[in-house]
Short mmCIF file of C-alpha atoms in Angstrom, two decimals:
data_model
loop_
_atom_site.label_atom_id
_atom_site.label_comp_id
_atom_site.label_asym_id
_atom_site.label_seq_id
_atom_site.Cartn_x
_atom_site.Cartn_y
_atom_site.Cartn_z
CA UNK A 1 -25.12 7.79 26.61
CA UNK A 2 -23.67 5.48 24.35
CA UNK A 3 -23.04 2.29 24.59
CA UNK A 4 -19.34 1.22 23.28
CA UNK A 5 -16.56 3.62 23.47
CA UNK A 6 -14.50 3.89 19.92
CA UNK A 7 -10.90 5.21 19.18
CA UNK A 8 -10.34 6.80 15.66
CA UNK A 9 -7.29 6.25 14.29
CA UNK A 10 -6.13 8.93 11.76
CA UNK A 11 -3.02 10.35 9.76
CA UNK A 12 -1.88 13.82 9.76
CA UNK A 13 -3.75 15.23 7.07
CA UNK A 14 -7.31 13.53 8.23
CA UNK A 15 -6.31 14.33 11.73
CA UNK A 16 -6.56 18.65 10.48
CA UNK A 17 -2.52 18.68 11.44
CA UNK A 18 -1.41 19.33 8.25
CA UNK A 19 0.18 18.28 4.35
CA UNK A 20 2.63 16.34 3.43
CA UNK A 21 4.72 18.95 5.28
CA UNK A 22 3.37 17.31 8.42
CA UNK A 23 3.92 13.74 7.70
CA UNK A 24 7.00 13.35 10.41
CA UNK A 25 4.07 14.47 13.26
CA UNK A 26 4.57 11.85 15.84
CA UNK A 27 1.72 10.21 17.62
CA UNK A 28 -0.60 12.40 19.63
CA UNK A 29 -4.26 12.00 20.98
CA UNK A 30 -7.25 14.31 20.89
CA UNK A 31 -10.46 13.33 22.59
CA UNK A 32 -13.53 13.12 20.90
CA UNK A 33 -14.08 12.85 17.10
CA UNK A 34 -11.56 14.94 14.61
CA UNK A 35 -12.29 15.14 10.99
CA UNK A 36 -14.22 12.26 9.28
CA UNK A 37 -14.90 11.38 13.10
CA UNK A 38 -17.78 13.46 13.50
CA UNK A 39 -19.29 11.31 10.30
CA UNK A 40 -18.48 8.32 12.00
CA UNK A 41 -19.81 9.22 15.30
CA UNK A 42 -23.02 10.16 13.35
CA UNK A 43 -23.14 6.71 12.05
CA UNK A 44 -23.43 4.52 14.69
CA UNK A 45 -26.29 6.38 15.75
CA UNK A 46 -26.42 6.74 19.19
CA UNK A 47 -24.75 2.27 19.69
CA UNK A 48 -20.93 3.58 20.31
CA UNK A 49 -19.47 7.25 20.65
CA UNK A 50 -15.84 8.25 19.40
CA UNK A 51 -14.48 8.97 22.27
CA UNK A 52 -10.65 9.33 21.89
CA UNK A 53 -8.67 10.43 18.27
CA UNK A 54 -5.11 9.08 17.85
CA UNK A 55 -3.15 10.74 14.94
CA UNK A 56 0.17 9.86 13.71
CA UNK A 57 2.27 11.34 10.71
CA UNK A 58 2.24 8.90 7.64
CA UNK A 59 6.21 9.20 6.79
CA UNK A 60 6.70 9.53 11.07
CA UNK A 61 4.39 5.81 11.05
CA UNK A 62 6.63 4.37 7.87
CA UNK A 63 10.19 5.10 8.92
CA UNK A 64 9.54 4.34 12.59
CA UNK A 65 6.87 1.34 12.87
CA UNK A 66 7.93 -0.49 15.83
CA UNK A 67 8.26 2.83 18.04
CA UNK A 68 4.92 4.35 16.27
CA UNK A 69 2.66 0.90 16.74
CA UNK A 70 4.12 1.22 20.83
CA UNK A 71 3.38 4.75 21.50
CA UNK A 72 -0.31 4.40 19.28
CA UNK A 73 -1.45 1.15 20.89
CA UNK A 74 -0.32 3.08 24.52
CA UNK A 75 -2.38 6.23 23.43
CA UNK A 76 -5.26 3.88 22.27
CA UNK A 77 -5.03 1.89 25.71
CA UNK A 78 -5.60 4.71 27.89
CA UNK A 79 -9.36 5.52 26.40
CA UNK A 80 -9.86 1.55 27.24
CA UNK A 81 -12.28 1.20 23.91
CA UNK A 82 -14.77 -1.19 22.82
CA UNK A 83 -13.89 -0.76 19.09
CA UNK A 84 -11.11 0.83 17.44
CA UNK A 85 -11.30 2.61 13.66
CA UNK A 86 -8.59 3.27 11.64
CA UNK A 87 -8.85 5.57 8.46
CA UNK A 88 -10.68 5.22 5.83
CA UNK A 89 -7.24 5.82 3.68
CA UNK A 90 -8.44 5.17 0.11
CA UNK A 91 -5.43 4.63 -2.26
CA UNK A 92 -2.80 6.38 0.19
CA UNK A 93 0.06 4.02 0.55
CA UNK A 94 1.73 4.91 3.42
CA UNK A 95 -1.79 5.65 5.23
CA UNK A 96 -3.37 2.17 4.25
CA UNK A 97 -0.11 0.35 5.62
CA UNK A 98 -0.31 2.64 9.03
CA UNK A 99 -4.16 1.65 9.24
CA UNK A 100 -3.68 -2.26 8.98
CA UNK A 101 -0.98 -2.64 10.87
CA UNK A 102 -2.45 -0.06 13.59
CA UNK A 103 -5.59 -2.27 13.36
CA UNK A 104 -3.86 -5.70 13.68
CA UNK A 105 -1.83 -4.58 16.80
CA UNK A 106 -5.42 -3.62 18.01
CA UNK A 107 -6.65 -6.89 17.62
CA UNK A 108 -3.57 -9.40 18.44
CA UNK A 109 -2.26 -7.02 21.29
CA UNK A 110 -5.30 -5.55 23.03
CA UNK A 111 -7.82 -8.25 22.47
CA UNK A 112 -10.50 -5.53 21.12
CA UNK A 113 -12.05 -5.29 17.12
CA UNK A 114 -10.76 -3.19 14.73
CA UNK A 115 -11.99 -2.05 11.35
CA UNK A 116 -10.19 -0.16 8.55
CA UNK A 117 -11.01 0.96 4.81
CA UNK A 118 -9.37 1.02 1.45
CA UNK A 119 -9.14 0.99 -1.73
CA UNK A 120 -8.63 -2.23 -3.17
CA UNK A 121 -5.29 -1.85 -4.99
CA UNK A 122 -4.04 -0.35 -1.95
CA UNK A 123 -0.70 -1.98 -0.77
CA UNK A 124 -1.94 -2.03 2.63
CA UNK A 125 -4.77 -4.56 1.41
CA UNK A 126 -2.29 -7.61 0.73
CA UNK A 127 -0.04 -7.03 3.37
CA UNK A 128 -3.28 -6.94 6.15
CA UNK A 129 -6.33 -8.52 4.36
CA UNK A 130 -6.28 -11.73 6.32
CA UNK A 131 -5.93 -10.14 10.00
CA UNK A 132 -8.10 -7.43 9.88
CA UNK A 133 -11.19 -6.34 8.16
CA UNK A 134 -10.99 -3.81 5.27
CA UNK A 135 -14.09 -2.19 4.05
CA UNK A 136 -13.84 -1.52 0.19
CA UNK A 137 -13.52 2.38 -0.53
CA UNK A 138 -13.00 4.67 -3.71
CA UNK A 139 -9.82 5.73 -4.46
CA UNK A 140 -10.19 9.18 -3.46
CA UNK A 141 -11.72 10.31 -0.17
CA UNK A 142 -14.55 11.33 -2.85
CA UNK A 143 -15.54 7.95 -1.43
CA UNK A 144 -16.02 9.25 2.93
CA UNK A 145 -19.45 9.21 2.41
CA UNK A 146 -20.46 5.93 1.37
CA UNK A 147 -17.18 4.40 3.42
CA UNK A 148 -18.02 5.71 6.54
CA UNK A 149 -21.74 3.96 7.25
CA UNK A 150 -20.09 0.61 6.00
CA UNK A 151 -17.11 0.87 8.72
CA UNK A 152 -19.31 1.61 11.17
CA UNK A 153 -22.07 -0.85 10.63
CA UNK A 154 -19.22 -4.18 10.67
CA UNK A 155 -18.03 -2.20 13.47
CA UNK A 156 -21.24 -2.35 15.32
CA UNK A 157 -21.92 -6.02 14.44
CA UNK A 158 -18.22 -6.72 15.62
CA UNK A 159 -19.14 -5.57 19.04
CA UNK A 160 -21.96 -7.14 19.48
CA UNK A 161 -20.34 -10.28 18.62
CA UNK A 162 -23.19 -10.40 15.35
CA UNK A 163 -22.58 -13.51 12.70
CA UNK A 164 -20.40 -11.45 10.12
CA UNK A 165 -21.37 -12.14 6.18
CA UNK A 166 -19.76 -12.86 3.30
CA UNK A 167 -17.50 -9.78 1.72
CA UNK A 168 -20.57 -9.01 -0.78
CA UNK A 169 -23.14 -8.97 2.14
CA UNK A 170 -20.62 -6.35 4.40
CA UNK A 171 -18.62 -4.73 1.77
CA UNK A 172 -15.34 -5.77 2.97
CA UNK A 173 -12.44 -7.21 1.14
CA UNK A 174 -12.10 -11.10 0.82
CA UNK A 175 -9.91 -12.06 3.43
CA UNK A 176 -8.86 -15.53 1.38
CA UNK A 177 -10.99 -17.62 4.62
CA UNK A 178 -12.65 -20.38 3.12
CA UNK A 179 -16.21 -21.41 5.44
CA UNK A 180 -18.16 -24.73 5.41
CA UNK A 181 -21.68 -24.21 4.84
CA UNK A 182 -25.01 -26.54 3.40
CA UNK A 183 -26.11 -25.21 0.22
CA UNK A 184 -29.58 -26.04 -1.10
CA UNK A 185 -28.07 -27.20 -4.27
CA UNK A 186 -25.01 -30.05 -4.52
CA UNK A 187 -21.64 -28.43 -6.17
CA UNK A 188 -22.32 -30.29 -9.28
CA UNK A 189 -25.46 -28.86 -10.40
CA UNK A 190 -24.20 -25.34 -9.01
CA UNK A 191 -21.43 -26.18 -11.41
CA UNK A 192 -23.70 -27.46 -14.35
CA UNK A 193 -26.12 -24.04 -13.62
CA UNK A 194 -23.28 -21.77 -14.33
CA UNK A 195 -21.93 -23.36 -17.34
CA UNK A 196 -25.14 -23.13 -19.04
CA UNK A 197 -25.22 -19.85 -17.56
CA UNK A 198 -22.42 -18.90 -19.44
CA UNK A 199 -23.02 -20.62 -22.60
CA UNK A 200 -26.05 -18.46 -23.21
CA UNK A 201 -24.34 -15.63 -22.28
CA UNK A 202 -25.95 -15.21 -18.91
CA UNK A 203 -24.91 -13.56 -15.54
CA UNK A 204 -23.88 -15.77 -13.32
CA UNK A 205 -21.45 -15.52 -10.31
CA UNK A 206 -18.32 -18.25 -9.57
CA UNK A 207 -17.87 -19.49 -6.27
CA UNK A 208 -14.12 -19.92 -6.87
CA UNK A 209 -12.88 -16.30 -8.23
CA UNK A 210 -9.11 -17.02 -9.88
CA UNK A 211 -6.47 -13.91 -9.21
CA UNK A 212 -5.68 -11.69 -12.39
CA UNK A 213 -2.42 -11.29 -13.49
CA UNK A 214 -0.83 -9.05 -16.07
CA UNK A 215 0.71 -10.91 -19.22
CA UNK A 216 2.98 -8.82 -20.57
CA UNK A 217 4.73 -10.44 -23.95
CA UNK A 218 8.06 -10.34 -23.90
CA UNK A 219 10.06 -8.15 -26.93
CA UNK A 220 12.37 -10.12 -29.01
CA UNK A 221 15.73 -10.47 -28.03
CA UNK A 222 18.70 -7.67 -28.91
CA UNK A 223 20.21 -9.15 -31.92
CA UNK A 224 23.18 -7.34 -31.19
CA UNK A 225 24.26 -6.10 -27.50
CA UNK A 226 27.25 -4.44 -28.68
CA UNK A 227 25.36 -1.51 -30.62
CA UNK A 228 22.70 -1.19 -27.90
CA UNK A 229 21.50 1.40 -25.92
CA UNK A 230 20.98 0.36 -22.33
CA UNK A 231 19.11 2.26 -19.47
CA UNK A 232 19.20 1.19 -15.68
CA UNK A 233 15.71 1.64 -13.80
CA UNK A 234 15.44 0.84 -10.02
CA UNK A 235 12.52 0.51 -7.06
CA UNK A 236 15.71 1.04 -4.60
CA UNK A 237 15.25 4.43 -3.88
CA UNK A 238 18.89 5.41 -5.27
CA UNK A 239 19.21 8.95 -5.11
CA UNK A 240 21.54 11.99 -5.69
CA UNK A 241 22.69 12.85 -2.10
CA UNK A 242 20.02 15.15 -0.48
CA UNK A 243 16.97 12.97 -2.76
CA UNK A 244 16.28 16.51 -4.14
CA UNK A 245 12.92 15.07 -5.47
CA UNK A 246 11.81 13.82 -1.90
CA UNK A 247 10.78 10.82 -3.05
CA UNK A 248 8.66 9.02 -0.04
CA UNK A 249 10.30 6.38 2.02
CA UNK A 250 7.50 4.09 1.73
CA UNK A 251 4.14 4.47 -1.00
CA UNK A 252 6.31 6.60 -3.11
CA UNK A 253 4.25 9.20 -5.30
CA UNK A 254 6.61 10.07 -7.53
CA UNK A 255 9.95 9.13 -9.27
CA UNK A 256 12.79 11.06 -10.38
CA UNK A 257 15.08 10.97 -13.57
CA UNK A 258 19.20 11.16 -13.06
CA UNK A 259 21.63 12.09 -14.76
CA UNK A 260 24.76 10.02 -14.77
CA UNK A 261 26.44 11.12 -18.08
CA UNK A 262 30.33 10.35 -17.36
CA UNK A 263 29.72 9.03 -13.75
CA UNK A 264 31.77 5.76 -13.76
CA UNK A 265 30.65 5.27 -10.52
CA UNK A 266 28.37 5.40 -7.49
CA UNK A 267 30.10 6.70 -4.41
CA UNK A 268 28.59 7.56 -0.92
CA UNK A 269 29.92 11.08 -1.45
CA UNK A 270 26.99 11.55 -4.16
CA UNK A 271 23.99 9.27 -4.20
CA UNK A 272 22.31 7.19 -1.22
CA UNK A 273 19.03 5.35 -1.16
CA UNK A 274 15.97 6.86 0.01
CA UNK A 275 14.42 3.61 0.35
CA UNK A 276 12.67 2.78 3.83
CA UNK A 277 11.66 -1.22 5.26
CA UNK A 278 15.33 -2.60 4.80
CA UNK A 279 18.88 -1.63 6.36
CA UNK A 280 20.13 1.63 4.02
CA UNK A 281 23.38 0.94 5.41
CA UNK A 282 25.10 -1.11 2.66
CA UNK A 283 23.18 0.98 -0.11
CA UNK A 284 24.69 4.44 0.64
CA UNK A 285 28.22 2.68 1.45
CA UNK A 286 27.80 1.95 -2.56
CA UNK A 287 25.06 2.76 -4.42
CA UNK A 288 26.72 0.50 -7.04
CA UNK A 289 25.27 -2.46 -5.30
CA UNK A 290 21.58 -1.24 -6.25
CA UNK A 291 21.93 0.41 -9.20
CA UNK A 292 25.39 -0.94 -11.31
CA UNK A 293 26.54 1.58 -12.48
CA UNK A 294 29.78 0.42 -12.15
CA UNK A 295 29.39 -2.87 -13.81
CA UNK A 296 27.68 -1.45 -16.86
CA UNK A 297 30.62 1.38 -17.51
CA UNK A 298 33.23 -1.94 -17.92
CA UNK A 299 31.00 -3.48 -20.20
CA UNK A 300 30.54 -0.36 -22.07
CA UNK A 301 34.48 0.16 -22.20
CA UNK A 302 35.18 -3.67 -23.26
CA UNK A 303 32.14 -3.08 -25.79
CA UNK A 304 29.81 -5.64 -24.87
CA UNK A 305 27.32 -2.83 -24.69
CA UNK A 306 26.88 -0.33 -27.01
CA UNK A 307 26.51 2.67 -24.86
CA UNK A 308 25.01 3.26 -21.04
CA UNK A 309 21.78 5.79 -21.13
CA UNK A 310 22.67 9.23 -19.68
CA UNK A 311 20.04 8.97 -17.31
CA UNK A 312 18.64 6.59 -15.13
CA UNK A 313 14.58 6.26 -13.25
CA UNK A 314 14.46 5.89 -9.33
CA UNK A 315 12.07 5.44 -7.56
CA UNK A 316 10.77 3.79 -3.89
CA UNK A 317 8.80 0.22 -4.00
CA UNK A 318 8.00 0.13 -0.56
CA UNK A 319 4.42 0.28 0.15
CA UNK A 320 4.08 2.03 -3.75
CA UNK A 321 0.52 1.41 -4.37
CA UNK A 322 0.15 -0.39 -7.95
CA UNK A 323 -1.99 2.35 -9.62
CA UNK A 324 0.87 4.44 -8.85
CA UNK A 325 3.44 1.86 -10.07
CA UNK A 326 1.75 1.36 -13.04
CA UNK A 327 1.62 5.34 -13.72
CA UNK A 328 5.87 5.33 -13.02
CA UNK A 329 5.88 2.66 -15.64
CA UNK A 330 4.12 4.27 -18.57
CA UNK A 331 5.78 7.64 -17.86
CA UNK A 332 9.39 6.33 -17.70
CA UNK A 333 8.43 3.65 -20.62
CA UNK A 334 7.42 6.33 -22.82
CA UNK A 335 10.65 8.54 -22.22
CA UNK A 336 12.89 5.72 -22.61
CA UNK A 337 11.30 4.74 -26.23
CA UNK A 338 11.39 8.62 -26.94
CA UNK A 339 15.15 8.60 -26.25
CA UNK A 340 15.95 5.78 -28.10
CA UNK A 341 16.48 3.27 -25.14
CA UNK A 342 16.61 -0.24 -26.60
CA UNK A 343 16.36 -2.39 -23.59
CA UNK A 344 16.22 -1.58 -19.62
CA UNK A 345 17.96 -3.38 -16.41
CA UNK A 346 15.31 -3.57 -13.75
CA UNK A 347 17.00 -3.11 -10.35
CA UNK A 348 15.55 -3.38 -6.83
CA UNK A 349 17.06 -4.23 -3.58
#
C-alpha cells in the first residue's frame, strides 16, 4: 500500500472529457488516476498512489476563478491528500493559469505541497513562479514523458520534507528566491574565473542571470499625418456582437480581423468585448472606449488623418501565452504592411 495519497489535478481535455467543446465542464472528481495519471502513479513507484482526479473545464476555470478554486479545493479536501499535482499543461494558457493558481490555493489554503509543470513562456509561469513549484516542460504534451518523472520526483522529496535543490539540480523554474550558502571559492575569484572564462571563449555559467528583453527600434516618425493611413489593433477583446471567431476569454489562440468600413461608431447594439479578468460592463456599453473608433472618424473628417483602415485586429491579452502573442503580431504585421497601413494605434483595456 502506498504511502502518501495524491490528487491529480487536470483540465477537460487531459481529464478524457472532451475538446475545446468541453472547456465550460465544471469541476467534477473521479477517483483514481485519469489520463497522464496512470504515468504519474507509475512514477512514484510504489512512495504515493493517485488516489482522487479533480477535472475542471479550462474556459469554466478562467471566467469563473473564485467559484472554480472553492468547489476544486472542496473536491480536493475530501480525498484528504498528502500531495496534490496539477497538469503538466505545457504552453496552454488558460490550463497553466488553472494549474498555478489550483496549486497555490493547495498550498496557502490546505497547508499540503503542490507541484505543477510548464512550459516556460507559459503565462501561468510569471503570474505563479514564486508560490508554487513549476517543473520545466516542452511546449507540446510531446514533452509527458520526460515531465512526468520530474513532477513526481520534487513531489516525493516535498513530502518527505527532503532539502530541495537549485532549479538546475530539480528541473524546476527559478522562483526569483535568492539562498545564502559558503562557497569554496570567494565571489571575487568566482568573478575573475568567469571573465577569463569568457575571454577565451570558454563555457562558463553566471551566478546572476539578467532578464531578456526584446528591443524593437522604433520606425521614423510620419512626416505627414494628414496623408496617412492609420489602423487600430487591440488586446481588448472587442468584438462584433456574437465574437463569431470565439476568441478565448483568457490565453486567446487566435485573433480575428473586422471590418469597420463606414462604421462611425461603436455601439452596444454591434460589438462587445470578449475579454475575461476585468468588468466587461463599461466595454460593451461603448466599445468606443477600447477601441476609438469614434475619435479616429473626427480626426479623419477634420483631416488630421489621412484615412482610418477598413479593418481593424482583435484579439484577447488575458492569460495569451507570448509564443502565441508573438505569432498574432507577425500575422497582423504582415497584413497591415501588405495593405498599405502606415502606422498602427495599439489599444488594450
Amino acid at each position: 500500500m502506498a504511502k502518501f495519497r495524491v490528487v491529480h489535478y487536470l483540465n477537460q481535455f487531459f481529464g478524457q472529457i472532451g475538446g475545446e467543446e468541453k472547456a465550460d465542464t465544471a469541476p467534477l472528481k473521479k477517483d483514481g488516476p485519469v489520463g497522464p495519471g496512470t504515468a504519474l502513479n507509475g512514477a512514484f513507484k510504489g512512495e504515493a498512489e493517485v488516489v482522487g482526479t479533480v477535472i475542471c473545464g479550462d474556459s469554466y476555470f478562467a471566467e469563473n476563478m473564485e467559484e472554480a478554486l472553492k468547489q476544486i479545493l472542496s473536491m480536493i479536501k475530501e480525498y484528504n491528500p498528502d500531495l496534490v499535482v496539477a497538469g503538466p499543461a505545457f504552453n496552454a494558457g488558460r490550463y497553466g493559469t488553472a494549474c498555478g493558481a489550483v496549486a497555490e490555493a493547495v498550498v496557502k489554503n490546505l497547508g499540503i505541497p503542490a507541484v505543477t509543470g510548464m512550459y516556460p513562456e507559459n503565462p501561468g509561469v510569471e503570474m505563479y513562479k514564486k508560490s508554487v513549484y513549476i517543473i520545466a516542460t516542452a511546449d507540446s504534451a510531446i514533452g509527458m514523458r520526460n515531465a512526468i518523472p520530474k513532477m513526481a520526483a520534487l513531489g516525493l522529496k516535498l513530502l518527505k520534507k527532503e532539502e530541495i535543490g537549485t532549479p538546475e539540480q530539480e528541473g524546476y523554474i527559478a522562483r526569483g528566491i535568492r539562498k545564502n550558502y559558503f562557497a569554496e571559492e570567494r565571489g571575487a575569484k568566482r568573478a575573475v574565473d568567469m571573465l577569463i572564462a569568457k575571454i577565451k571563449g570558454e563555457n562558463f555559467t553566471t551566478e546572476l542571470p539578467m532578464p531578456a528583453f526584446d528591443r524593437v527600434p522604433p520606425n521614423p516618425a510620419i512626416k505627414d499625418l494628414s496623408k496617412a493611413t492609420i489602423a487600430l489593433v487591440t488586446s481588448g477583446g472587442i468584438v462584433p456582437k456574437g465574437n463569431p471567431d470565439r476568441i478565448e476569454s483568457s490565453s486567446a489562440s487566435k485573433f480575428g480581423k473586422y471590418s469597420i468600413a463606414g462604421v462611425k461608431d461603436l455601439t452596444s447594439d454591434t460589438f462587445e468585448t470578449a475579454h475575461g479578468g476585468y468588468d466587461p460592463v463599461y466595454a460593451n456599453q461603448d466599445a468606443d472606449r477600447v477601441l476609438p473608433v469614434d475619435v479616429l472618424r473626427e480626426m479623419e473628417a477634420e483631416g488630421k488623418i489621412g484615412k482610418l483602415h477598413d479593418y481593424y485586429y482583435a484579439t484577447v491579452g488575458n492569460g495569451t501565452s507570448v509564443a502565441n502573442a508573438a505569432k498574432f503580431g507577425q500575422a497582423i504585421a504582415a497584413d497591415l504592411k501588405a495593405s498599405g497601413v502606415d502606422a498602427v494605434i495599439l489599444t488594450s483595456t
